[in-house]
Coordinates of C-alpha atoms and ligand atoms in Angstrom, one line a residue:
M1326 CA 128.5 98.5 122.1
G1327 CA 128.9 101.8 121.0
T1328 CA 130.0 101.9 117.0
L1329 CA 128.9 99.8 114.1
S1330 CA 130.7 98.1 112.3
H1331 CA 130.3 97.6 108.2
A1332 CA 128.8 93.5 109.5
A1333 CA 126.6 95.4 111.2
I1334 CA 125.3 98.2 108.8
A1335 CA 124.4 95.6 106.2
P1336 CA 121.7 93.6 106.9
R1337 CA 119.8 97.1 108.2
L1338 CA 120.8 98.7 104.5
A1339 CA 119.5 95.5 103.2
A1340 CA 116.1 95.8 105.3
L1341 CA 116.1 99.5 104.7
H1342 CA 116.0 99.1 100.9
H1343 CA 113.8 96.3 100.5
H1344 CA 111.2 98.6 102.8
R1345 CA 112.2 101.5 100.9
A1346 CA 111.3 98.8 97.7
S1347 CA 108.3 98.4 98.9
H1348 CA 107.2 101.7 98.9
G1349 CA 108.9 102.7 95.5
L1350 CA 110.4 105.7 96.8
S1351 CA 112.4 106.0 94.1
H1352 CA 115.7 107.6 95.9
P1353 CA 117.7 105.1 98.1
S1354 CA 119.6 107.2 100.4
S1355 CA 121.5 106.4 103.7
P1356 CA 119.4 105.7 107.1
S1357 CA 120.6 107.7 109.7
L1358 CA 123.6 106.0 111.1
R1359 CA 127.0 106.6 111.2
L1360 CA 130.1 104.7 110.4
P1361 CA 133.0 104.0 113.1
A1362 CA 135.3 106.9 112.6
S1363 CA 138.0 104.8 112.5
N1364 CA 137.1 103.2 109.0
G1365 CA 139.2 105.6 106.9
V1366 CA 138.0 109.3 107.4
A1367 CA 140.8 110.3 105.3
K1368 CA 139.7 112.1 102.1
K1369 CA 136.3 112.0 101.3
S1370 CA 134.0 111.8 104.9
R1371 CA 132.9 108.3 106.3
V1372 CA 131.4 109.5 109.0
V1373 CA 128.6 110.6 108.3
F1374 CA 125.6 113.6 108.8
A1375 CA 122.7 111.5 109.9
Q1376 CA 119.8 112.3 107.6
S1377 CA 121.8 113.1 104.3
K1378 CA 124.9 110.3 103.7
S1379 CA 123.8 111.0 100.3
H1380 CA 124.7 114.6 99.5
N1381 CA 127.8 114.2 101.4
Q1382 CA 129.6 111.3 99.3
D1383 CA 130.3 114.2 96.7
I1384 CA 131.7 117.2 98.7
D1385 CA 135.5 117.6 97.9
F1386 CA 136.5 118.6 101.1
S1387 CA 139.6 119.5 100.3
D1388 CA 138.2 122.2 98.4
P1389 CA 138.0 125.5 101.0
D1390 CA 134.7 126.8 99.9
W1391 CA 132.8 123.2 100.5
K1392 CA 131.2 125.3 103.7
S1393 CA 129.8 127.3 101.8
K1394 CA 128.7 125.3 98.5
F1395 CA 127.3 122.8 101.5
Q1396 CA 125.1 125.5 102.5
R1397 CA 124.0 126.8 99.5
D1398 CA 122.7 122.9 98.6
F1399 CA 121.2 122.4 101.9
E1400 CA 119.3 126.0 101.1
R1401 CA 118.7 125.1 97.6
R1402 CA 117.1 121.2 99.0
F1403 CA 114.8 123.0 102.1
N1404 CA 113.2 126.0 99.8
I1405 CA 109.8 125.3 100.0
P1406 CA 107.9 125.3 96.6
H1407 CA 105.3 128.2 96.5
I1408 CA 102.3 128.8 94.1
T1409 CA 103.7 131.7 92.7
D1410 CA 106.8 129.3 91.2
V1411 CA 103.9 128.6 88.8
F1412 CA 101.9 131.5 89.0
P1413 CA 104.1 134.6 89.5
E1414 CA 101.6 136.7 88.7
S1415 CA 99.6 135.6 91.5
V1416 CA 99.1 139.1 94.3
P1417 CA 98.4 137.7 97.8
I1418 CA 96.0 139.5 99.9
P1419 CA 96.2 140.7 103.8
S1420 CA 95.4 137.6 106.0
T1421 CA 92.1 136.7 107.3
F1422 CA 93.6 135.3 110.1
C1423 CA 93.5 137.6 113.2
L1424 CA 93.4 136.6 116.9
R1425 CA 91.8 140.0 118.0
M1426 CA 88.7 138.7 116.3
R1427 CA 85.0 140.1 116.4
T1428 CA 81.6 138.7 116.3
P1429 CA 80.8 137.2 112.9
V1430 CA 78.2 139.6 111.1
I1431 CA 75.7 137.8 109.6
E1432 CA 76.3 138.3 106.0
D1433 CA 79.4 136.8 104.3
F1434 CA 82.0 139.9 104.5
A1435 CA 80.0 142.3 104.3
G1436 CA 82.7 144.9 105.4
G1437 CA 85.3 143.4 103.5
Y1438 CA 87.9 141.1 105.2
P1439 CA 87.9 141.5 109.3
S1440 CA 91.5 141.5 109.7
D1441 CA 92.3 144.8 109.0
E1442 CA 93.4 146.4 112.0
E1443 CA 97.7 146.1 112.9
W1444 CA 98.8 142.7 114.4
H1445 CA 101.8 141.6 115.2
G1446 CA 100.9 137.8 115.7
Y1447 CA 103.0 136.8 112.1
I1448 CA 105.7 135.2 111.3
N1449 CA 107.9 136.3 108.7
N1450 CA 108.7 134.9 105.6
N1451 CA 112.3 134.7 106.7
D1452 CA 112.2 133.6 109.7
R1453 CA 114.5 130.1 110.2
V1454 CA 114.6 127.6 112.3
L1455 CA 117.9 125.9 113.2
L1456 CA 117.4 121.6 112.1
K1457 CA 120.9 120.8 114.3
T1458 CA 121.9 122.2 118.0
I1459 CA 124.4 120.3 119.0
Y1460 CA 128.5 121.2 118.1
Y1461 CA 130.3 117.7 118.5
S1462 CA 133.7 118.1 118.9
S1463 CA 134.5 115.1 117.8
P1464 CA 132.9 112.2 115.0
T1465 CA 133.8 110.0 118.4
S1466 CA 131.2 111.8 120.6
A1467 CA 128.2 109.7 121.2
G1468 CA 125.4 109.7 118.1
A1469 CA 127.9 112.5 116.4
E1470 CA 126.3 113.7 113.4
C1471 CA 129.2 115.3 111.4
I1472 CA 129.4 116.6 108.2
D1473 CA 133.1 116.3 107.4
P1474 CA 135.8 114.3 108.4
N1475 CA 137.0 117.8 111.3
C1476 CA 132.8 117.5 112.4
T1477 CA 132.7 121.2 111.7
W1478 CA 130.0 123.4 112.6
V1479 CA 127.9 124.3 109.9
E1480 CA 124.0 126.0 110.0
Q1481 CA 121.7 124.3 108.8
W1482 CA 118.0 126.7 108.9
V1483 CA 114.8 125.4 107.7
H1484 CA 111.7 127.7 107.7
R1485 CA 109.5 128.7 110.8
A1486 CA 106.4 127.2 110.4
G1487 CA 103.3 129.9 111.1
P1488 CA 100.8 132.4 109.8
R1489 CA 102.2 135.1 107.3
E1490 CA 100.6 138.4 106.8
K1491 CA 99.7 138.0 103.6
I1492 CA 97.6 134.8 101.8
Y1493 CA 97.4 133.6 98.5
F1494 CA 94.0 132.7 98.8
K1495 CA 90.6 134.1 99.1
P1496 CA 88.9 132.6 101.8
E1497 CA 85.6 133.1 99.8
E1498 CA 87.1 130.7 96.9
V1499 CA 88.6 127.8 99.2
K1500 CA 87.4 124.6 99.2
A1501 CA 89.7 122.3 101.0
A1502 CA 89.3 118.7 101.7
I1503 CA 91.5 116.8 104.7
V1504 CA 92.4 112.7 103.9
T1505 CA 93.9 110.5 106.7
C1506 CA 96.0 107.8 104.9
G1507 CA 97.7 104.3 106.6
G1508 CA 97.2 102.6 109.8
L1509 CA 95.7 104.6 112.9
C1510 CA 97.8 106.8 114.7
P1511 CA 96.3 108.5 118.2
G1512 CA 95.8 112.4 117.6
L1513 CA 94.4 111.5 113.9
N1514 CA 91.1 113.4 115.1
D1515 CA 92.7 115.9 117.1
V1516 CA 94.7 117.3 113.5
I1517 CA 91.2 117.4 112.2
R1518 CA 89.6 118.9 114.5
Q1519 CA 92.0 121.7 114.6
I1520 CA 92.0 122.3 110.4
V1521 CA 88.9 122.8 110.2
I1522 CA 88.5 125.2 112.9
T1523 CA 91.7 127.1 112.0
L1524 CA 90.8 127.0 108.8
E1525 CA 86.8 128.1 109.1
I1526 CA 88.4 131.9 111.1
Y1527 CA 90.2 132.8 108.3
G1528 CA 86.8 132.5 107.1
V1529 CA 86.4 129.0 104.5
K1530 CA 83.1 128.0 104.2
K1531 CA 83.3 124.5 102.5
I1532 CA 85.5 122.2 104.2
V1533 CA 84.9 118.2 103.3
G1534 CA 86.5 115.3 104.6
I1535 CA 87.3 112.5 102.0
P1536 CA 86.4 109.1 103.5
Y1537 CA 88.7 106.1 104.1
G1538 CA 91.9 107.7 102.3
Y1539 CA 93.4 107.7 99.6
R1540 CA 90.5 105.3 98.1
G1541 CA 87.5 107.5 98.6
F1542 CA 89.1 109.8 95.9
S1543 CA 87.9 107.4 94.0
D1544 CA 85.2 105.1 95.1
K1545 CA 82.4 106.7 93.8
E1546 CA 79.8 104.8 96.6
L1547 CA 82.2 107.4 99.2
A1548 CA 80.6 110.8 99.9
E1549 CA 82.5 113.3 101.2
M1550 CA 81.9 114.4 104.3
P1551 CA 81.0 117.9 105.1
L1552 CA 83.3 119.1 107.9
S1553 CA 82.7 122.5 110.3
R1554 CA 83.2 123.2 113.5
K1555 CA 79.9 121.9 115.2
V1556 CA 80.9 118.8 113.4
V1557 CA 84.4 118.6 114.8
Q1558 CA 84.2 120.2 118.1
N1559 CA 84.5 116.4 120.5
V1560 CA 85.9 114.3 118.2
H1561 CA 89.2 114.7 119.7
L1562 CA 87.8 113.2 122.5
S1563 CA 87.7 109.3 120.9
G1564 CA 90.4 107.6 119.1
G1565 CA 90.3 106.4 115.2
S1566 CA 89.9 108.7 112.4
L1567 CA 86.9 110.5 112.0
L1568 CA 87.2 109.8 108.1
G1569 CA 88.4 106.6 108.3
V1570 CA 91.5 105.2 106.8
S1571 CA 93.3 102.4 104.3
R1572 CA 95.7 101.6 102.4
G1573 CA 96.7 101.2 98.8
G1574 CA 93.6 103.0 96.6
P1575 CA 93.7 105.4 93.5
S1576 CA 96.3 106.3 91.0
V1577 CA 98.0 110.0 91.4
S1578 CA 96.4 111.3 88.5
E1579 CA 92.9 109.6 89.6
M1580 CA 93.5 111.6 92.5
V1581 CA 94.3 115.2 90.4
D1582 CA 91.4 114.9 88.7
S1583 CA 88.8 113.9 91.0
L1584 CA 90.9 117.4 92.7
E1585 CA 89.3 118.9 90.0
E1586 CA 86.5 117.3 89.6
R1587 CA 85.5 118.2 93.3
G1588 CA 87.1 121.8 92.8
I1589 CA 89.4 121.2 95.8
N1590 CA 92.1 123.8 96.0
M1591 CA 93.7 122.9 99.1
L1592 CA 94.5 119.1 100.5
F1593 CA 95.7 118.5 103.7
V1594 CA 97.6 115.0 103.6
L1595 CA 97.8 113.2 107.2
G1596 CA 99.7 109.8 106.9
G1597 CA 103.6 108.5 107.0
N1598 CA 106.3 107.9 104.3
G1599 CA 103.4 105.6 101.9
T1600 CA 100.9 109.2 102.1
H1601 CA 103.5 111.9 101.7
A1602 CA 105.2 110.4 98.3
G1603 CA 101.5 110.1 97.5
A1604 CA 101.0 114.1 98.6
D1605 CA 104.1 114.7 96.7
A1606 CA 102.9 113.1 93.6
I1607 CA 99.4 114.7 93.8
H1608 CA 101.2 118.1 94.6
N1609 CA 104.1 117.8 91.1
E1610 CA 100.5 116.8 89.0
C1611 CA 98.7 119.8 89.7
R1612 CA 101.7 121.9 89.1
K1613 CA 102.1 120.3 85.6
R1614 CA 98.3 120.7 85.0
R1615 CA 98.9 124.3 86.5
L1616 CA 96.1 123.7 89.1
R1617 CA 96.8 126.3 92.1
V1618 CA 96.3 123.6 94.7
A1619 CA 98.0 123.7 98.0
V1620 CA 98.7 120.0 99.0
V1621 CA 100.1 120.3 102.7
G1622 CA 101.3 116.9 104.5
V1623 CA 100.3 116.3 108.8
P1624 CA 103.1 113.5 109.4
K1625 CA 101.2 111.1 111.0
T1626 CA 103.2 107.7 112.2
I1627 CA 102.9 105.9 115.4
D1628 CA 106.2 104.3 114.8
N1629 CA 107.9 107.9 114.7
D1630 CA 110.2 107.7 111.4
I1631 CA 109.8 110.5 109.7
L1632 CA 113.1 112.2 109.2
L1633 CA 114.5 115.7 111.0
M1634 CA 111.6 115.6 113.0
D1635 CA 112.1 115.5 117.4
K1636 CA 108.4 113.4 117.2
T1637 CA 105.7 112.7 115.5
F1638 CA 102.0 113.2 116.8
G1639 CA 100.7 109.5 118.4
F1640 CA 104.4 108.4 119.5
D1641 CA 103.8 109.8 123.1
T1642 CA 100.4 108.3 123.8
A1643 CA 101.5 105.2 122.0
V1644 CA 104.7 105.3 124.9
E1645 CA 102.4 105.4 127.2
E1646 CA 99.8 103.2 126.7
A1647 CA 102.8 100.7 126.0
Q1648 CA 103.4 100.8 129.9
R1649 CA 100.2 98.6 130.0
A1650 CA 101.0 96.0 128.4
I1651 CA 104.8 95.7 129.8
S1652 CA 103.4 96.5 133.0
S1653 CA 101.1 93.0 132.7
A1654 CA 104.2 91.0 131.2
Y1655 CA 106.2 92.5 134.7
I1656 CA 103.5 91.1 136.9
E1657 CA 102.5 88.2 135.1
A1658 CA 106.6 86.9 134.6
H1659 CA 107.1 88.2 138.3
S1660 CA 104.5 86.4 139.8
A1661 CA 104.8 83.0 138.0
Y1662 CA 107.9 80.3 139.1
H1663 CA 110.5 81.2 136.1
G1664 CA 108.1 83.4 134.6
V1665 CA 109.1 85.1 131.0
G1666 CA 106.6 88.0 129.7
I1667 CA 107.0 88.9 126.0
V1668 CA 105.9 92.3 124.6
K1669 CA 105.7 93.3 120.9
L1670 CA 105.4 96.6 120.0
M1671 CA 105.0 98.3 116.6
G1672 CA 108.1 99.6 114.8
R1673 CA 108.6 98.5 111.1
S1674 CA 112.1 100.0 110.6
S1675 CA 112.4 101.7 113.9
G1676 CA 112.6 100.9 117.1
F1677 CA 111.8 104.3 119.0
I1678 CA 108.0 103.0 120.7
A1679 CA 110.2 100.0 122.1
M1680 CA 113.4 101.6 123.0
H1681 CA 111.1 104.1 124.4
A1682 CA 108.5 102.6 126.0
S1683 CA 111.7 100.0 128.0
L1684 CA 114.0 103.0 129.1
S1685 CA 110.2 104.4 130.6
S1686 CA 109.3 101.2 132.6
G1687 CA 112.3 100.5 133.8
Q1688 CA 110.9 96.7 133.8
I1689 CA 112.7 95.3 130.7
D1690 CA 115.9 93.1 130.6
I1691 CA 115.7 92.7 127.1
C1692 CA 115.1 95.1 124.5
L1693 CA 115.5 94.3 120.8
I1694 CA 114.8 96.9 117.9
P1695 CA 115.5 96.0 114.4
E1696 CA 118.5 98.1 113.8
V1697 CA 120.6 96.3 116.4
P1698 CA 120.9 92.8 114.9
F1699 CA 121.0 89.8 117.5
Q1700 CA 121.1 86.6 117.8
M1701 CA 118.6 83.8 119.9
H1702 CA 121.3 81.0 120.1
G1703 CA 124.6 80.5 121.9
P1704 CA 127.0 81.7 124.0
H1705 CA 126.2 85.5 122.9
G1706 CA 122.5 84.8 122.4
I1707 CA 118.8 85.8 124.0
L1708 CA 118.0 82.8 125.2
H1709 CA 120.9 82.2 126.9
H1710 CA 120.8 85.8 128.9
L1711 CA 117.2 84.8 129.5
K1712 CA 118.4 81.9 131.4
Y1713 CA 121.0 83.8 133.7
L1714 CA 118.6 86.1 134.5
I1715 CA 116.3 83.1 135.4
Q1716 CA 118.8 81.6 137.5
T1717 CA 119.6 84.8 138.7
K1718 CA 116.6 86.9 139.0
G1719 CA 113.7 84.6 138.2
S1720 CA 112.1 86.1 135.8
A1721 CA 112.2 88.5 132.8
V1722 CA 110.7 90.9 130.2
V1723 CA 111.3 91.0 127.3
C1724 CA 110.5 94.0 124.4
V1725 CA 110.6 93.3 121.2
A1726 CA 109.6 95.9 118.2
E1727 CA 107.5 94.0 115.3
G1728 CA 110.3 94.9 112.8
A1729 CA 113.5 93.5 114.5
G1730 CA 115.4 90.0 114.1
Q1731 CA 113.3 89.6 110.6
N1732 CA 116.5 87.7 109.7
L1733 CA 115.5 85.1 111.6
L1734 CA 111.8 84.2 110.3
Q1735 CA 111.4 82.7 107.0
K1736 CA 109.8 85.6 104.6
T1737 CA 106.4 86.0 104.6
N1738 CA 106.4 87.1 100.6
A1739 CA 103.4 89.4 101.0
T1740 CA 102.6 93.0 101.1
D1741 CA 99.9 94.5 102.0
A1742 CA 97.4 97.0 99.9
S1743 CA 100.3 99.8 100.2
G1744 CA 102.9 97.7 98.8
N1745 CA 104.5 96.9 102.5
V1746 CA 105.7 93.9 103.1
V1747 CA 104.2 92.1 106.1
F1748 CA 106.2 90.5 108.6
G1749 CA 106.7 87.5 110.5
D1750 CA 105.9 87.5 113.6
I1751 CA 109.2 87.9 116.1
G1752 CA 107.3 87.9 119.2
V1753 CA 106.1 84.6 118.7
H1754 CA 108.9 83.9 117.3
I1755 CA 111.1 84.0 120.2
Q1756 CA 108.2 83.1 122.9
Q1757 CA 108.5 79.2 120.7
E1758 CA 112.0 79.6 120.8
T1759 CA 111.9 80.4 124.4
K1760 CA 109.5 77.1 125.3
K1761 CA 111.7 74.7 123.4
Y1762 CA 115.3 75.9 124.6
F1763 CA 114.1 75.7 128.1
K1764 CA 112.4 72.2 127.7
E1765 CA 115.1 70.7 126.0
A1766 CA 117.5 72.0 129.1
G1767 CA 115.3 70.9 131.4
V1768 CA 114.7 73.9 133.0
P1769 CA 110.5 75.0 133.6
V1770 CA 109.5 78.4 132.7
D1771 CA 106.0 80.4 132.1
V1772 CA 106.4 82.5 129.2
K1773 CA 103.8 85.1 128.8
Y1774 CA 103.3 86.7 124.8
I1775 CA 101.6 90.3 124.9
D1776 CA 100.9 92.1 121.8
P1777 CA 99.0 95.1 121.9
T1778 CA 99.2 96.8 118.7
Y1779 CA 96.0 97.7 117.8
M1780 CA 95.4 98.4 121.8
I1781 CA 97.4 101.4 121.3
R1782 CA 97.0 102.3 118.1
A1783 CA 93.3 103.3 118.6
C1784 CA 93.7 105.2 121.5
R1785 CA 93.1 108.5 121.6
A1786 CA 95.5 111.4 122.2
N1787 CA 97.4 111.8 125.9
A1788 CA 98.1 115.2 126.8
S1789 CA 101.0 116.3 125.2
D1790 CA 100.0 114.9 121.8
G1791 CA 96.6 116.7 121.6
I1792 CA 99.3 119.9 122.1
L1793 CA 101.1 118.8 119.1
C1794 CA 98.6 117.6 116.8
A1795 CA 96.8 121.1 118.0
V1796 CA 100.2 123.2 116.6
L1797 CA 100.8 120.9 113.4
G1798 CA 97.3 121.2 112.2
Q1799 CA 97.0 124.9 112.6
N1800 CA 100.4 125.3 111.1
A1801 CA 99.3 123.2 108.1
V1802 CA 96.4 125.6 107.1
H1803 CA 98.7 128.3 108.0
G1804 CA 101.1 127.0 105.6
A1805 CA 98.2 126.6 102.7
F1806 CA 97.0 130.3 103.2
A1807 CA 101.0 131.6 102.8
G1808 CA 101.0 129.9 99.8
Y1809 CA 102.8 127.0 99.8
S1810 CA 102.4 123.7 98.6
G1811 CA 104.0 120.0 99.0
I1812 CA 105.5 121.0 102.3
T1813 CA 104.9 119.5 105.7
V1814 CA 104.8 120.5 109.2
G1815 CA 107.0 119.4 112.2
T1816 CA 108.8 119.6 114.9
C1817 CA 112.5 120.6 115.3
N1818 CA 114.2 121.5 118.4
T1819 CA 111.0 122.2 120.2
H1820 CA 110.2 124.8 117.3
Y1821 CA 107.8 124.4 114.4
V1822 CA 109.2 124.2 111.2
Y1823 CA 107.2 123.6 107.1
L1824 CA 109.9 121.0 105.4
P1825 CA 109.6 119.9 101.6
I1826 CA 108.3 116.9 101.8
P1827 CA 110.9 114.4 99.5
E1828 CA 113.6 115.6 102.4
V1829 CA 111.6 113.8 105.3
I1830 CA 110.5 110.9 103.0
S1831 CA 113.6 109.8 101.7
H1832 CA 114.0 106.6 103.7
P1833 CA 112.7 105.8 107.2
R1834 CA 114.6 107.7 110.9
L1835 CA 116.2 105.0 112.1
I1836 CA 117.6 104.7 115.6
D1837 CA 121.4 105.3 115.6
P1838 CA 122.8 102.3 117.6
N1839 CA 126.1 105.1 118.6
S1840 CA 123.7 107.2 120.1
R1841 CA 122.9 108.3 123.8
M1842 CA 119.6 107.2 123.8
W1843 CA 120.1 103.9 122.8
H1844 CA 122.8 103.7 125.4
R1845 CA 120.8 104.7 127.9
C1846 CA 118.1 102.1 127.1
L1847 CA 121.3 100.1 127.2
T1848 CA 122.6 101.1 130.7
S1849 CA 118.4 101.0 132.0
T1850 CA 117.8 97.5 130.9
G1851 CA 121.5 96.0 132.0
Q1852 CA 121.3 93.3 129.0
P1853 CA 124.7 92.3 127.1
D1854 CA 125.8 92.6 123.2
F1855 CA 123.6 89.7 121.2
V1856 CA 125.9 89.0 118.9
Ligands
ADP3334 N1 105.0 105.9 96.7 C1 104.1 106.6 96.7 N2 103.7 107.0 96.2 C2 102.1 107.7 96.0 N3 101.4 106.6 97.1 C3 101.8 106.0 97.8 C4 103.4 105.8 98.1 N4 103.4 104.5 99.0 C5 101.8 104.6 99.8 N5 101.1 105.5 98.6 C6 100.3 105.6 99.4 O1 99.6 105.8 100.3 C7 98.8 105.6 101.4 C8 99.4 105.0 103.0 O2 100.8 104.5 102.2 P1 100.6 103.5 103.5 O3 101.7 103.3 103.2 O4 100.0 102.3 104.0 O5 101.1 104.5 105.0 P2 102.1 105.3 105.2 O6 101.3 106.9 104.7 O7 100.9 105.6 106.9 O8 104.1 104.7 105.2 C9 98.2 104.5 100.9 O9 97.4 104.9 99.8 C10 99.1 104.0 99.3 O10 98.4 103.7 98.0
FBP3335 O1 98.4 96.1 110.5 P1 98.1 97.3 109.6 O2 97.3 97.9 109.8 O3 98.4 96.9 108.3 O4 99.3 98.1 110.1 C1 100.4 97.6 110.6 C2 102.0 98.5 110.8 O5 101.0 100.0 111.2 C3 101.6 100.6 112.1 O6 101.7 100.6 113.1 C4 102.0 101.7 111.5 O7 102.0 101.7 110.2 P2 101.9 103.3 109.4 O8 102.5 104.4 109.4 O9 102.3 102.7 107.6 O10 100.3 103.5 109.2 C5 103.2 99.7 112.0 O11 103.7 100.0 112.8 C6 102.6 98.4 111.6 O12 103.3 97.6 111.1
MG3336 MG1 104.2 103.4 106.0

């Protein structure tokens, strides 16, 4: 297990393109997979720089200038759109965000803005964060992400997030709106809370929540929810979203009509891949209509499948909460005569929750993720290995990501309101096949299946996610006031950054089966190759 064959990549790419098609994402790109070095690394690299294969394919590495050309192209791609791109005449004002605050005066801005003292807590617009920090000396290093066949070191800088000295919106002219879309994720309320608190510190008075995701823009029955520090003070103490969530919804132009009607000029969009595609479309439509609106995303995906980021909020909590399900499955399996426990965890395209939860628990014998194909039957199949585990250990526990092994199931041909493909239940399939197999083999087994999906998703954020949400929420507001739009916030190598939306949603982030983390998971479970 380590290198990746073409045969192994093909079904994953197919699944990925299927996923992409269902989201209507326009630019098919490669997942974070790496082809083996032996696979012809001669002229143009077949070794794939994790997130940018499509960009590397056009590079002529015999050109002595390729590196600086790549870096120029990278800088262009990661440039973050700014209000002045469309409104060059915009004049910034000194920031009203001040950490050395005074007790607010009763009359709004009576004595001018509160922050005219010298304060050095600001970020400089030219500050940058290094996106990749490992120097791989060879493309054969585990998890190597190379641009060229020699794995040349190329610095890739992205924009640092944080408050700027100059801002492009006067707080008293701002009407800010927050919307939460897609499925639930621990931490949504934490992010909403921090956005509201930070907006108020800038001096914004008009803050509203759009109810039930994008649907709230068009459904006349749904009134916008006024938000203030008082309203959001304790919302992070419970899971879910104060504003509600939904899938599907109105067209982009309807949403921008609604923004215009409501006078919203700052929009904070909390959601995953689909939501961000919507946010970027809203940003572009606003530009087309010459509306002075800042659209800023905060990536929300429990699956942790957004490109370029260390992790997304809610993921840690999900991994932690999954321990309860895994532990129950283990206890059931361990206490039964020939017990088999199966736990299905979330992960539509990528198995991050399953991999991390398995590694963390130390109780999993078989971890199955969408990125790594497997067979149920045959001498290398799951069932054969389960028999071996029952014979040698007396029990076994399987952790499977919901998107794993979909090729083994009949297609549902159904999609949800957002166009996401509805998957068959791989957990039920493994349960049924296990029962059948052992019955035919004349070996008694006691199979228990646990699907904790919604219990995990509905949790409140744990402490580490609480911090992540706070930083992301605050940075989203700093980004909007700094005049950026069409951006999202994230964490890269523990630093906080602004990224242009298209770069993070070109495809879902996947586990590289040649990464050290997957290898560590395999070391921990001790599972063999199932192909
Ligand atoms: N390609 C797209 N362009 C515009 N809006 C989209 C796109 N894909 C999804 N959406 C909208 O984004 C919202 C959330 O999408 P969904 O896929 O359900 O969740 P997530 O954002 O978590 O991926 C839905 O309201 C959906 O209509
Ligand atoms: O039942 P629902 O609400 O459609 O949600 C199921 C999906 O939600 C997720 O947890 C996360 O999906 P989103 O990021 O699109 O919200 C997936 O893992 C899962 O497929
Ligand atoms: Mg999605």
